[in-house]
Short mmCIF file of C-alpha atoms in Angstrom, two decimals:
data_model
loop_
_atom_site.label_atom_id
_atom_site.label_comp_id
_atom_site.label_asym_id
_atom_site.label_seq_id
_atom_site.Cartn_x
_atom_site.Cartn_y
_atom_site.Cartn_z
CA UNK A 1 43.77 -51.72 75.81
CA UNK A 2 46.69 -49.58 77.00
CA UNK A 3 44.77 -47.00 79.07
CA UNK A 4 42.97 -49.68 81.11
CA UNK A 5 46.38 -51.22 81.98
CA UNK A 6 47.67 -47.82 83.11
CA UNK A 7 44.66 -47.30 85.37
CA UNK A 8 45.27 -50.61 87.18
CA UNK A 9 48.80 -49.52 88.08
CA UNK A 10 47.64 -46.43 89.97
CA UNK A 11 46.45 -46.75 93.61
CA UNK A 12 42.73 -46.20 93.90
CA UNK A 13 42.59 -44.03 97.01
CA UNK A 14 45.05 -42.17 99.21
CA UNK A 15 44.59 -39.95 102.25
CA UNK A 16 46.57 -37.09 100.75
CA UNK A 17 48.72 -36.27 97.77
CA UNK A 18 50.61 -39.44 98.30
CA UNK A 19 50.95 -40.97 94.87
CA UNK A 20 53.98 -40.09 92.82
CA UNK A 21 53.39 -38.60 89.42
CA UNK A 22 54.93 -41.15 87.14
CA UNK A 23 55.16 -41.23 83.39
CA UNK A 24 52.07 -43.42 83.49
CA UNK A 25 50.04 -40.59 84.99
CA UNK A 26 51.31 -38.10 82.40
CA UNK A 27 50.24 -40.53 79.68
CA UNK A 28 46.63 -40.77 80.85
CA UNK A 29 43.74 -38.99 79.11
CA UNK A 30 42.58 -35.73 80.66
CA UNK A 31 39.41 -37.17 82.20
CA UNK A 32 41.37 -39.97 83.89
CA UNK A 33 43.87 -37.60 85.47
CA UNK A 34 41.02 -35.27 86.43
CA UNK A 35 39.57 -38.09 88.52
CA UNK A 36 42.91 -38.67 90.23
CA UNK A 37 43.16 -34.96 91.03
CA UNK A 38 39.60 -34.78 92.34
CA UNK A 39 40.17 -37.78 94.60
CA UNK A 40 43.46 -36.25 95.76
CA UNK A 41 45.44 -39.25 94.54
CA UNK A 42 47.73 -36.96 92.54
CA UNK A 43 48.94 -33.48 93.45
CA UNK A 44 48.33 -30.68 90.91
CA UNK A 45 51.68 -29.16 91.84
CA UNK A 46 53.62 -32.37 91.31
CA UNK A 47 51.65 -33.02 88.11
CA UNK A 48 52.53 -29.69 86.54
CA UNK A 49 56.17 -29.94 87.59
CA UNK A 50 56.46 -33.34 85.94
CA UNK A 51 54.61 -32.14 82.85
CA UNK A 52 56.95 -29.16 82.51
CA UNK A 53 59.98 -31.42 82.95
CA UNK A 54 58.71 -33.72 80.22
CA UNK A 55 58.02 -30.76 77.92
CA UNK A 56 61.51 -29.35 78.52
CA UNK A 57 63.00 -32.75 77.66
CA UNK A 58 60.96 -32.94 74.45
CA UNK A 59 61.43 -29.39 73.23
CA UNK A 60 64.89 -29.79 71.66
CA UNK A 61 63.30 -32.29 69.22
CA UNK A 62 59.73 -31.01 68.91
CA UNK A 63 59.94 -27.24 69.49
CA UNK A 64 56.17 -27.23 70.08
CA UNK A 65 56.15 -24.19 72.36
CA UNK A 66 56.62 -20.50 71.57
CA UNK A 67 57.00 -19.95 75.30
CA UNK A 68 56.47 -21.78 78.57
CA UNK A 69 54.68 -20.02 81.41
CA UNK A 70 56.23 -21.94 84.27
CA UNK A 71 55.89 -19.46 87.13
CA UNK A 72 52.21 -18.81 86.34
CA UNK A 73 51.59 -22.54 85.99
CA UNK A 74 53.13 -23.23 89.39
CA UNK A 75 50.99 -20.52 91.02
CA UNK A 76 47.86 -21.92 89.36
CA UNK A 77 48.74 -25.45 90.46
CA UNK A 78 49.30 -24.28 94.04
CA UNK A 79 45.88 -22.63 94.02
CA UNK A 80 44.31 -25.78 92.57
CA UNK A 81 45.97 -27.83 95.30
CA UNK A 82 44.59 -25.58 98.05
CA UNK A 83 41.10 -25.67 96.56
CA UNK A 84 41.04 -29.41 96.03
CA UNK A 85 42.37 -30.01 99.54
CA UNK A 86 39.48 -27.87 100.82
CA UNK A 87 37.01 -29.99 98.87
CA UNK A 88 36.29 -27.34 96.22
CA UNK A 89 36.26 -28.97 92.76
CA UNK A 90 35.79 -26.75 89.73
CA UNK A 91 35.30 -29.56 87.25
CA UNK A 92 37.34 -31.87 85.08
CA UNK A 93 39.90 -29.26 84.03
CA UNK A 94 40.73 -28.37 87.65
CA UNK A 95 44.50 -28.69 88.14
CA UNK A 96 45.10 -30.13 84.67
CA UNK A 97 48.12 -28.89 82.66
CA UNK A 98 46.98 -27.46 79.32
CA UNK A 99 48.40 -25.18 76.63
CA UNK A 100 47.04 -22.51 74.31
CA UNK A 101 48.07 -21.59 70.79
CA UNK A 102 50.21 -18.47 70.41
CA UNK A 103 47.20 -16.65 69.01
CA UNK A 104 45.23 -16.51 72.24
CA UNK A 105 45.76 -13.45 74.43
CA UNK A 106 46.88 -14.10 77.99
CA UNK A 107 47.03 -10.89 80.01
CA UNK A 108 50.56 -9.64 80.55
CA UNK A 109 52.14 -12.16 78.19
CA UNK A 110 53.35 -11.85 74.60
CA UNK A 111 51.01 -13.09 71.86
CA UNK A 112 53.42 -13.22 68.97
CA UNK A 113 51.45 -15.45 66.56
CA UNK A 114 54.85 -17.07 65.95
CA UNK A 115 55.80 -13.95 63.96
CA UNK A 116 58.56 -11.35 64.08
CA UNK A 117 55.85 -8.81 63.27
CA UNK A 118 54.42 -9.28 66.77
CA UNK A 119 57.55 -9.98 68.74
CA UNK A 120 56.78 -7.14 71.16
CA UNK A 121 52.99 -7.51 71.43
CA UNK A 122 51.87 -7.89 75.07
CA UNK A 123 48.22 -8.72 75.68
CA UNK A 124 46.24 -6.43 77.98
CA UNK A 125 43.49 -8.91 78.78
CA UNK A 126 42.79 -12.60 78.70
CA UNK A 127 40.99 -13.95 75.66
CA UNK A 128 37.53 -15.38 76.34
CA UNK A 129 38.76 -19.00 76.12
CA UNK A 130 41.63 -18.32 78.52
CA UNK A 131 39.16 -16.67 80.94
CA UNK A 132 37.02 -19.79 80.87
CA UNK A 133 39.96 -22.19 81.20
CA UNK A 134 41.32 -20.30 84.20
CA UNK A 135 37.86 -20.13 85.81
CA UNK A 136 37.69 -23.90 85.38
CA UNK A 137 40.99 -24.24 87.25
CA UNK A 138 43.09 -25.34 84.29
CA UNK A 139 46.85 -24.85 84.62
CA UNK A 140 48.23 -23.19 81.48
CA UNK A 141 51.82 -24.34 81.00
CA UNK A 142 52.61 -22.40 77.85
CA UNK A 143 51.75 -21.10 74.41
CA UNK A 144 52.26 -23.36 71.43
CA UNK A 145 53.72 -22.57 68.05
CA UNK A 146 51.43 -21.78 65.19
CA UNK A 147 52.13 -21.41 61.50
CA UNK A 148 52.73 -17.67 61.31
CA UNK A 149 49.44 -15.88 62.06
CA UNK A 150 47.67 -19.22 61.49
CA UNK A 151 48.14 -18.70 57.74
CA UNK A 152 49.40 -22.12 56.76
CA UNK A 153 49.30 -25.84 57.43
CA UNK A 154 52.92 -26.75 58.10
CA UNK A 155 53.96 -25.01 61.38
CA UNK A 156 57.58 -25.06 60.19
CA UNK A 157 59.01 -24.42 63.68
CA UNK A 158 57.78 -27.76 64.99
CA UNK A 159 58.32 -31.46 64.40
CA UNK A 160 55.80 -34.29 64.31
CA UNK A 161 56.21 -36.52 67.40
CA UNK A 162 55.83 -39.62 65.21
CA UNK A 163 58.75 -38.55 63.03
CA UNK A 164 60.28 -35.13 63.56
CA UNK A 165 61.36 -34.98 59.92
CA UNK A 166 57.64 -34.65 59.12
CA UNK A 167 55.24 -31.76 59.67
CA UNK A 168 52.91 -31.68 62.67
CA UNK A 169 50.28 -30.08 60.45
CA UNK A 170 48.93 -26.63 61.01
CA UNK A 171 48.31 -24.12 61.77
CA UNK A 172 47.84 -25.47 65.34
CA UNK A 173 50.89 -27.70 64.90
CA UNK A 174 52.44 -26.94 68.26
CA UNK A 175 49.21 -27.85 70.04
CA UNK A 176 48.85 -31.09 68.09
CA UNK A 177 52.47 -32.04 68.72
CA UNK A 178 52.52 -31.44 72.47
CA UNK A 179 49.24 -33.28 73.08
CA UNK A 180 50.41 -36.24 71.00
CA UNK A 181 53.75 -36.25 72.83
CA UNK A 182 51.91 -36.24 76.20
CA UNK A 183 53.44 -32.93 77.21
CA UNK A 184 50.08 -31.62 78.32
CA UNK A 185 46.56 -33.01 78.41
CA UNK A 186 44.79 -30.55 76.12
CA UNK A 187 45.88 -27.67 73.93
CA UNK A 188 43.76 -25.00 72.30
CA UNK A 189 43.83 -24.49 68.57
CA UNK A 190 42.03 -22.44 65.97
CA UNK A 191 40.55 -23.67 62.70
CA UNK A 192 39.99 -21.45 59.65
CA UNK A 193 40.60 -24.03 56.93
CA UNK A 194 41.33 -27.11 59.02
CA UNK A 195 43.93 -25.89 61.49
CA UNK A 196 42.65 -27.94 64.44
CA UNK A 197 41.76 -31.07 62.47
CA UNK A 198 44.85 -31.18 60.25
CA UNK A 199 47.34 -31.37 63.15
CA UNK A 200 45.00 -33.66 65.08
CA UNK A 201 44.90 -36.05 62.14
CA UNK A 202 48.63 -36.08 61.34
CA UNK A 203 49.66 -36.20 65.01
CA UNK A 204 47.22 -38.98 65.92
CA UNK A 205 45.03 -37.15 68.43
CA UNK A 206 41.47 -35.80 68.61
CA UNK A 207 40.64 -32.29 67.40
CA UNK A 208 37.25 -30.59 67.59
CA UNK A 209 36.17 -27.66 65.47
CA UNK A 210 32.81 -26.63 66.95
CA UNK A 211 30.00 -24.94 65.06
CA UNK A 212 30.81 -21.40 63.91
CA UNK A 213 30.03 -19.13 66.85
CA UNK A 214 29.85 -21.90 69.48
CA UNK A 215 33.11 -20.84 71.16
CA UNK A 216 34.06 -17.18 71.55
CA UNK A 217 36.97 -15.89 69.49
CA UNK A 218 37.34 -12.74 71.59
CA UNK A 219 41.01 -12.09 72.23
CA UNK A 220 42.28 -14.45 69.52
CA UNK A 221 44.29 -12.96 66.66
CA UNK A 222 42.13 -13.28 63.58
CA UNK A 223 42.98 -14.90 60.27
CA UNK A 224 39.52 -14.64 58.70
CA UNK A 225 36.53 -13.36 60.65
CA UNK A 226 34.15 -15.30 58.41
CA UNK A 227 35.90 -18.64 58.89
CA UNK A 228 37.76 -18.62 62.24
CA UNK A 229 36.77 -21.18 64.89
CA UNK A 230 38.31 -21.93 68.30
CA UNK A 231 38.46 -25.42 69.74
CA UNK A 232 40.42 -28.07 71.64
CA UNK A 233 42.94 -30.73 70.70
CA UNK A 234 43.15 -33.57 73.22
CA UNK A 235 43.95 -37.28 73.58
CA UNK A 236 40.38 -38.60 73.58
CA UNK A 237 36.91 -37.74 72.40
CA UNK A 238 35.74 -37.41 76.01
CA UNK A 239 38.57 -34.98 76.73
CA UNK A 240 37.38 -32.74 73.88
CA UNK A 241 33.79 -33.04 75.09
CA UNK A 242 34.59 -32.01 78.65
CA UNK A 243 36.70 -29.12 77.39
CA UNK A 244 33.85 -27.93 75.16
CA UNK A 245 31.63 -27.90 78.26
CA UNK A 246 33.97 -25.25 79.63
CA UNK A 247 34.41 -23.24 76.43
CA UNK A 248 30.96 -23.16 74.84
CA UNK A 249 28.63 -20.22 75.27
CA UNK A 250 27.51 -16.87 73.93
CA UNK A 251 29.91 -13.93 74.20
CA UNK A 252 28.73 -10.52 73.02
CA UNK A 253 32.35 -9.43 72.61
CA UNK A 254 32.62 -11.74 69.58
CA UNK A 255 30.29 -10.51 66.80
CA UNK A 256 30.19 -14.04 65.38
CA UNK A 257 29.19 -15.61 68.69
CA UNK A 258 25.98 -17.60 68.58
CA UNK A 259 23.32 -17.01 71.22
CA UNK A 260 22.23 -20.65 71.21
CA UNK A 261 21.70 -22.82 74.33
CA UNK A 262 24.70 -24.91 75.35
CA UNK A 263 24.37 -28.69 75.64
CA UNK A 264 26.15 -30.92 78.13
CA UNK A 265 28.51 -32.64 75.70
CA UNK A 266 29.04 -35.63 77.98
CA UNK A 267 25.40 -36.68 78.42
CA UNK A 268 24.96 -38.74 75.25
CA UNK A 269 28.66 -39.54 74.77
CA UNK A 270 28.33 -43.25 75.55
CA UNK A 271 24.97 -43.82 73.79
CA UNK A 272 26.46 -45.58 70.77
CA UNK A 273 25.34 -45.31 67.16
CA UNK A 274 22.39 -47.72 67.06
CA UNK A 275 19.73 -46.09 64.93
CA UNK A 276 21.85 -43.17 63.75
CA UNK A 277 22.12 -42.45 60.02
CA UNK A 278 25.57 -41.56 58.74
CA UNK A 279 26.21 -40.24 55.26
CA UNK A 280 29.27 -41.41 53.32
CA UNK A 281 30.06 -39.14 50.39
CA UNK A 282 30.22 -40.71 46.96
CA UNK A 283 32.16 -37.71 45.68
CA UNK A 284 34.75 -35.17 46.82
CA UNK A 285 35.89 -36.63 50.16
CA UNK A 286 37.48 -39.73 48.63
CA UNK A 287 38.79 -38.06 45.47
CA UNK A 288 42.62 -37.91 45.29
CA UNK A 289 43.17 -39.53 48.67
CA UNK A 290 46.10 -41.77 49.56
CA UNK A 291 44.93 -45.42 49.25
CA UNK A 292 46.14 -46.28 52.77
CA UNK A 293 44.15 -43.34 54.19
CA UNK A 294 41.04 -44.37 52.28
CA UNK A 295 41.32 -47.96 53.44
CA UNK A 296 41.61 -46.99 57.11
CA UNK A 297 38.75 -44.50 56.92
CA UNK A 298 36.45 -46.96 55.18
CA UNK A 299 37.30 -49.52 57.86
CA UNK A 300 36.20 -46.97 60.47
CA UNK A 301 32.93 -46.50 58.62
CA UNK A 302 32.38 -50.27 58.47
CA UNK A 303 33.05 -50.47 62.20
CA UNK A 304 30.31 -47.95 62.88
CA UNK A 305 27.98 -49.89 60.60
CA UNK A 306 28.64 -53.07 62.57
CA UNK A 307 27.89 -51.09 65.73
CA UNK A 308 24.42 -50.30 64.46
CA UNK A 309 24.69 -47.12 62.39
CA UNK A 310 22.83 -47.01 59.10
CA UNK A 311 25.22 -45.97 56.34
CA UNK A 312 23.71 -43.84 53.58
CA UNK A 313 25.28 -42.66 50.33
CA UNK A 314 25.30 -38.90 49.97
CA UNK A 315 26.50 -36.57 47.25
CA UNK A 316 28.35 -33.45 48.37
CA UNK A 317 26.71 -30.49 46.64
CA UNK A 318 28.70 -27.64 45.07
CA UNK A 319 31.94 -29.46 45.85
CA UNK A 320 33.81 -27.50 43.18
CA UNK A 321 32.92 -24.26 44.96
CA UNK A 322 34.45 -25.07 48.38
CA UNK A 323 38.05 -24.02 47.66
CA UNK A 324 37.11 -20.84 45.77
CA UNK A 325 34.85 -19.77 48.65
CA UNK A 326 37.47 -20.67 51.29
CA UNK A 327 40.20 -18.66 49.59
CA UNK A 328 37.80 -15.96 48.36
CA UNK A 329 36.84 -15.21 51.96
CA UNK A 330 40.11 -15.86 53.75
CA UNK A 331 42.55 -13.98 51.54
CA UNK A 332 40.89 -10.54 51.51
CA UNK A 333 39.96 -10.71 55.19
CA UNK A 334 43.47 -11.73 56.24
CA UNK A 335 44.99 -8.99 54.10
CA UNK A 336 42.59 -6.43 55.55
CA UNK A 337 43.62 -7.48 59.06
CA UNK A 338 47.31 -7.12 58.20
CA UNK A 339 46.97 -4.03 56.01
CA UNK A 340 49.08 -1.71 58.15
CA UNK A 341 51.93 -4.12 58.72
CA UNK A 342 52.05 -5.49 55.18
CA UNK A 343 52.46 -1.88 54.06
CA UNK A 344 55.22 -1.02 56.48
CA UNK A 345 56.95 -4.28 57.46
CA UNK A 346 56.30 -6.82 54.74
CA UNK A 347 59.85 -8.19 54.97
CA UNK A 348 59.23 -9.40 58.53
CA UNK A 349 56.68 -12.00 57.38
CA UNK A 350 57.66 -15.50 56.31
CA UNK A 351 57.74 -15.73 52.48
CA UNK A 352 54.64 -17.90 52.10
CA UNK A 353 52.50 -15.72 54.39
CA UNK A 354 53.81 -12.53 52.79
CA UNK A 355 52.78 -13.87 49.36
CA UNK A 356 49.24 -14.63 50.52
CA UNK A 357 48.89 -11.22 52.19
CA UNK A 358 50.24 -9.18 49.29
CA UNK A 359 48.18 -11.14 46.78
CA UNK A 360 45.10 -10.69 48.97
CA UNK A 361 45.55 -6.91 48.80
CA UNK A 362 45.19 -7.08 45.03
CA UNK A 363 41.96 -9.08 44.81
CA UNK A 364 38.85 -7.21 43.66
CA UNK A 365 36.03 -6.69 46.14
CA UNK A 366 33.55 -8.36 43.77
CA UNK A 367 35.45 -11.65 44.22
CA UNK A 368 34.96 -11.41 47.98
CA UNK A 369 31.25 -10.63 47.62
CA UNK A 370 30.84 -13.50 45.17
CA UNK A 371 32.42 -15.84 47.74
CA UNK A 372 29.93 -14.64 50.38
CA UNK A 373 27.05 -15.20 47.96
CA UNK A 374 28.19 -18.69 46.98
CA UNK A 375 28.48 -19.44 50.69
CA UNK A 376 24.75 -18.71 51.05
CA UNK A 377 24.01 -21.25 48.31
CA UNK A 378 26.36 -23.85 49.78
CA UNK A 379 24.66 -23.54 53.17
CA UNK A 380 21.23 -24.15 51.62
CA UNK A 381 22.48 -27.15 49.63
CA UNK A 382 24.18 -28.75 52.62
CA UNK A 383 21.05 -28.26 54.71
CA UNK A 384 19.15 -30.21 52.06
CA UNK A 385 21.84 -32.91 52.00
CA UNK A 386 21.58 -33.35 55.77
CA UNK A 387 17.84 -34.15 55.65
CA UNK A 388 17.42 -37.49 57.36
CA UNK A 389 21.05 -37.99 58.36
CA UNK A 390 22.91 -37.26 61.58
CA UNK A 391 26.42 -36.77 60.22
CA UNK A 392 28.74 -37.38 57.32
CA UNK A 393 32.13 -39.10 57.51
CA UNK A 394 35.27 -38.83 55.44
CA UNK A 395 39.02 -38.50 55.76
CA UNK A 396 40.24 -35.49 57.73
CA UNK A 397 43.10 -34.98 55.25
CA UNK A 398 44.07 -36.85 52.05
CA UNK A 399 47.54 -37.95 53.17
CA UNK A 400 49.49 -38.59 56.35
CA UNK A 401 52.13 -36.08 57.48
CA UNK A 402 54.47 -35.08 54.66
CA UNK A 403 58.16 -34.38 55.09
CA UNK A 404 59.00 -30.87 56.27
CA UNK A 405 60.66 -29.85 53.02
CA UNK A 406 57.95 -31.27 50.76
CA UNK A 407 56.01 -28.54 48.94
CA UNK A 408 53.83 -30.52 46.53
CA UNK A 409 52.16 -33.90 46.20
CA UNK A 410 52.34 -35.77 42.89
CA UNK A 411 49.17 -37.80 42.45
CA UNK A 412 48.99 -41.01 40.39
CA UNK A 413 46.78 -39.25 37.83
CA UNK A 414 49.75 -37.05 36.96
CA UNK A 415 48.53 -33.90 38.69
CA UNK A 416 50.69 -31.95 41.09
CA UNK A 417 49.05 -30.23 44.04
CA UNK A 418 50.60 -27.70 46.44
CA UNK A 419 50.77 -28.94 50.03
CA UNK A 420 48.71 -26.02 51.31
CA UNK A 421 45.82 -27.02 49.05
CA UNK A 422 46.19 -30.74 49.75
CA UNK A 423 45.70 -30.40 53.48
CA UNK A 424 42.92 -27.77 53.34
CA UNK A 425 40.90 -29.50 50.62
CA UNK A 426 38.89 -31.87 52.83
CA UNK A 427 38.76 -29.75 55.96
CA UNK A 428 37.53 -26.54 54.30
CA UNK A 429 33.90 -27.73 53.86
CA UNK A 430 33.27 -27.56 57.62
CA UNK A 431 34.72 -24.03 57.71
CA UNK A 432 32.71 -22.81 54.74
CA UNK A 433 29.50 -24.34 56.10
CA UNK A 434 30.32 -23.56 59.75
CA UNK A 435 29.28 -27.08 60.72
CA UNK A 436 30.91 -28.88 63.66
CA UNK A 437 33.60 -31.43 62.80
CA UNK A 438 35.71 -33.73 64.95
CA UNK A 439 38.84 -35.52 63.74
CA UNK A 440 40.01 -38.68 65.48
CA UNK A 441 42.63 -41.34 64.72
CA UNK A 442 41.70 -44.45 62.73
CA UNK A 443 45.05 -46.17 62.43
CA UNK A 444 48.54 -45.85 61.03
CA UNK A 445 50.08 -45.98 57.60
CA UNK A 446 52.81 -48.49 56.88
CA UNK A 447 55.24 -45.60 57.41
CA UNK A 448 54.07 -45.46 61.05
CA UNK A 449 52.36 -42.11 60.63
CA UNK A 450 48.81 -41.63 61.98
CA UNK A 451 45.67 -41.27 59.89
CA UNK A 452 42.51 -39.49 60.97
CA UNK A 453 38.90 -39.33 59.89
CA UNK A 454 36.38 -36.60 60.49
CA UNK A 455 32.72 -36.60 61.44
CA UNK A 456 30.76 -33.52 60.36
CA UNK A 457 27.41 -32.80 61.97
CA UNK A 458 24.46 -30.47 61.96
CA UNK A 459 24.69 -26.93 63.32
CA UNK A 460 25.31 -27.09 67.09
CA UNK A 461 25.27 -30.88 66.83
CA UNK A 462 28.59 -31.32 68.68
CA UNK A 463 27.06 -33.81 71.14
CA UNK A 464 25.97 -36.06 68.26
CA UNK A 465 29.28 -36.11 66.41
CA UNK A 466 31.17 -36.69 69.68
CA UNK A 467 28.85 -39.61 70.41
CA UNK A 468 29.60 -41.15 67.02
CA UNK A 469 33.33 -40.56 67.48
CA UNK A 470 33.21 -42.16 70.92
CA UNK A 471 31.44 -45.24 69.57
CA UNK A 472 34.43 -45.85 67.29
CA UNK A 473 37.02 -44.87 69.89
CA UNK A 474 35.63 -47.39 72.42
CA UNK A 475 36.69 -50.15 70.04
CA UNK A 476 39.92 -48.70 68.66
CA UNK A 477 41.94 -46.57 71.08
CA UNK A 478 44.57 -45.51 68.56
CA UNK A 479 45.21 -42.44 70.66
CA UNK A 480 46.59 -44.64 73.44
CA UNK A 481 49.60 -45.56 71.30
CA UNK A 482 52.51 -43.30 72.22
CA UNK A 483 54.78 -41.69 69.63
CA UNK A 484 58.50 -42.43 69.88
CA UNK A 485 59.62 -38.91 70.91
CA UNK B 1 30.84 -17.03 33.28
CA UNK B 2 33.36 -14.61 31.77
CA UNK B 3 36.91 -15.43 32.71
CA UNK B 4 39.08 -12.46 33.49
CA UNK B 5 42.19 -11.78 31.42
CA UNK B 6 45.21 -13.46 33.03
CA UNK B 7 47.12 -10.79 34.93
CA UNK B 8 50.38 -9.39 33.66
CA UNK B 9 52.98 -7.19 35.26
CA UNK B 10 51.25 -4.00 34.12
CA UNK B 11 47.97 -5.11 35.69
CA UNK B 12 49.70 -5.89 38.97
CA UNK B 13 51.41 -2.51 38.91
CA UNK B 14 48.04 -0.82 38.43
CA UNK B 15 46.38 -3.02 41.10
CA UNK B 16 49.06 -2.33 43.66
CA UNK B 17 48.80 1.39 42.92
CA UNK B 18 45.04 1.21 43.43
CA UNK B 19 45.66 -0.60 46.71
CA UNK B 20 48.09 2.17 47.66
CA UNK B 21 50.84 -0.41 48.04
CA UNK B 22 54.46 0.19 47.12
CA UNK B 23 55.70 -3.11 45.66
CA UNK B 24 58.80 -3.01 43.51
CA UNK B 25 58.84 -4.56 40.07
CA UNK B 26 60.98 -7.54 41.11
CA UNK B 27 58.53 -8.43 43.86
CA UNK B 28 55.55 -7.98 41.54
CA UNK B 29 57.23 -10.34 39.08
CA UNK B 30 57.59 -12.89 41.91
CA UNK B 31 53.92 -12.49 42.86
CA UNK B 32 52.60 -12.77 39.33
CA UNK B 33 52.28 -16.59 39.09
CA UNK B 34 50.57 -16.82 42.48
CA UNK B 35 48.15 -13.99 41.72
CA UNK B 36 47.35 -15.59 38.37
CA UNK B 37 46.67 -18.86 40.15
CA UNK B 38 44.40 -17.18 42.70
CA UNK B 39 42.48 -15.32 39.98
CA UNK B 40 41.95 -18.60 38.18
CA UNK B 41 40.60 -20.18 41.36
CA UNK B 42 38.32 -17.25 42.15
CA UNK B 43 36.93 -17.03 38.60
CA UNK B 44 34.83 -20.06 39.55
CA UNK B 45 32.85 -17.91 41.99
CA UNK B 46 31.19 -15.85 39.28
CA UNK B 47 28.51 -18.24 38.05
CA UNK B 48 25.13 -17.51 36.49
CA UNK B 49 23.51 -19.41 39.37
CA UNK B 50 24.07 -16.56 41.83
CA UNK B 51 20.97 -14.69 40.50
CA UNK B 52 19.50 -12.75 43.47
CA UNK B 53 21.50 -14.60 46.16
CA UNK B 54 22.54 -12.25 48.96
CA UNK B 55 25.92 -12.47 50.70
CA UNK B 56 26.07 -14.69 53.78
CA UNK B 57 27.25 -11.79 55.97
CA UNK B 58 24.25 -9.50 55.48
CA UNK B 59 24.19 -6.77 58.13
CA UNK B 60 21.86 -7.08 61.15
CA UNK B 61 20.56 -3.79 62.58
CA UNK B 62 19.79 -5.38 65.96
CA UNK B 63 21.97 -3.95 68.70
CA UNK B 64 23.87 -6.38 70.87
CA UNK B 65 24.76 -5.93 74.54
CA UNK B 66 28.51 -5.33 74.94
#
């Protein structure tokens, strides 16, 4: 496939930083370019300069970035170059250009959450994820646009690299767009109702929402403390796995952080699916889904069955309760977080976010408590459903990327559904349950827009779902197809 | 499950006053359909099946190292 052809074009060994950074190098997956950096085939400094040039060329169409951090990136690349030349290798992110969502604090830089409300907010300290990325030698090139305060799925500032008249998804739309467009090799997102997996799916890349508490949220602007997750968007399953190796771990500064041992997420990556049991829902996940999306996802499931996985029918319990719990938790918590500013500066918010925040202020506390109580029941029911299976599979989202001015979907059964509910509907279960979920591409619609499917696993079962994802990706490298931007 | 009465402008005025929020009548009128929609969604949470179920965020007294 395409990535194997690219590897053959690159010289295998050089005495110094002698290979030019071509477009082919910028198009490689993270782990491939990491190998070139480690072997000193490619210079970190030249790599980041070329990445920044490509991003600058793309930005007039995509507008994926809230800000670029060029001078810091150059300094980090120079340090990486010195260290690699001295034989000191920090790991697979060493010298690799990455981005973070404009929710993550980076010391001394604005974290605006793509909002006028925060236009003058300068972070004092690095967020936990940024600390870990910098310690791993990653080169942060900029901060990507988010739907304002992560409270939406459209990221209206940004275009989809496959067709800029369409949304990149959200709220981590800037991260999804720049990774898909090969501007950088990995970008951090957050996921409260699907905000890593939605852009990953509609931009044709891989997005990983780890188990609740697996990755520290310290220093990330909160949307909903009960539902927020931090995780990577990258070009391949292996790229997400190696990034999770850097990010995962207990952090006492995040009250939701889980003090659970960290796996090596690469160890079982290539083990295949022989003998694994995968649940395919007979309800909920394939209800009101675009027929093209369903067809591609079911083909992915069949592929895994041919590869040796046992496919088992499962019934999603309490399916009708997922959306009420998602919104019952998110709305009051988000409004509580924004209480001071919604009182004093409501007009600075975008209309859709302002509506959610003001409405959230008016919801009774007993609704919030009821959502927390139903969440307890849902967790018990899902635990029972997972007896004897390793994962469940379904579409990441019901439709491919909609047009940027489209506010509702009209389904063949005559119902009309707001876009915000459409895209959250299938991703919310993994937020409500806190279970790990990875979205990866499974093909393209006739319109040329990507389609993704998600694999949801057991608590702290990231290694298992990445292994299943990799088994499919080995056969169908949809992520190697470049968008036209 | 008892469904709550669909909200009207007067209810929103009272709610916003309880929340100590100053929202003018025009804005409350704009919010009304969305709030009604959210109330309808959240009504589903109040089922008989909750019984003695505790909330999922029950407090832990254990101190954590900071």
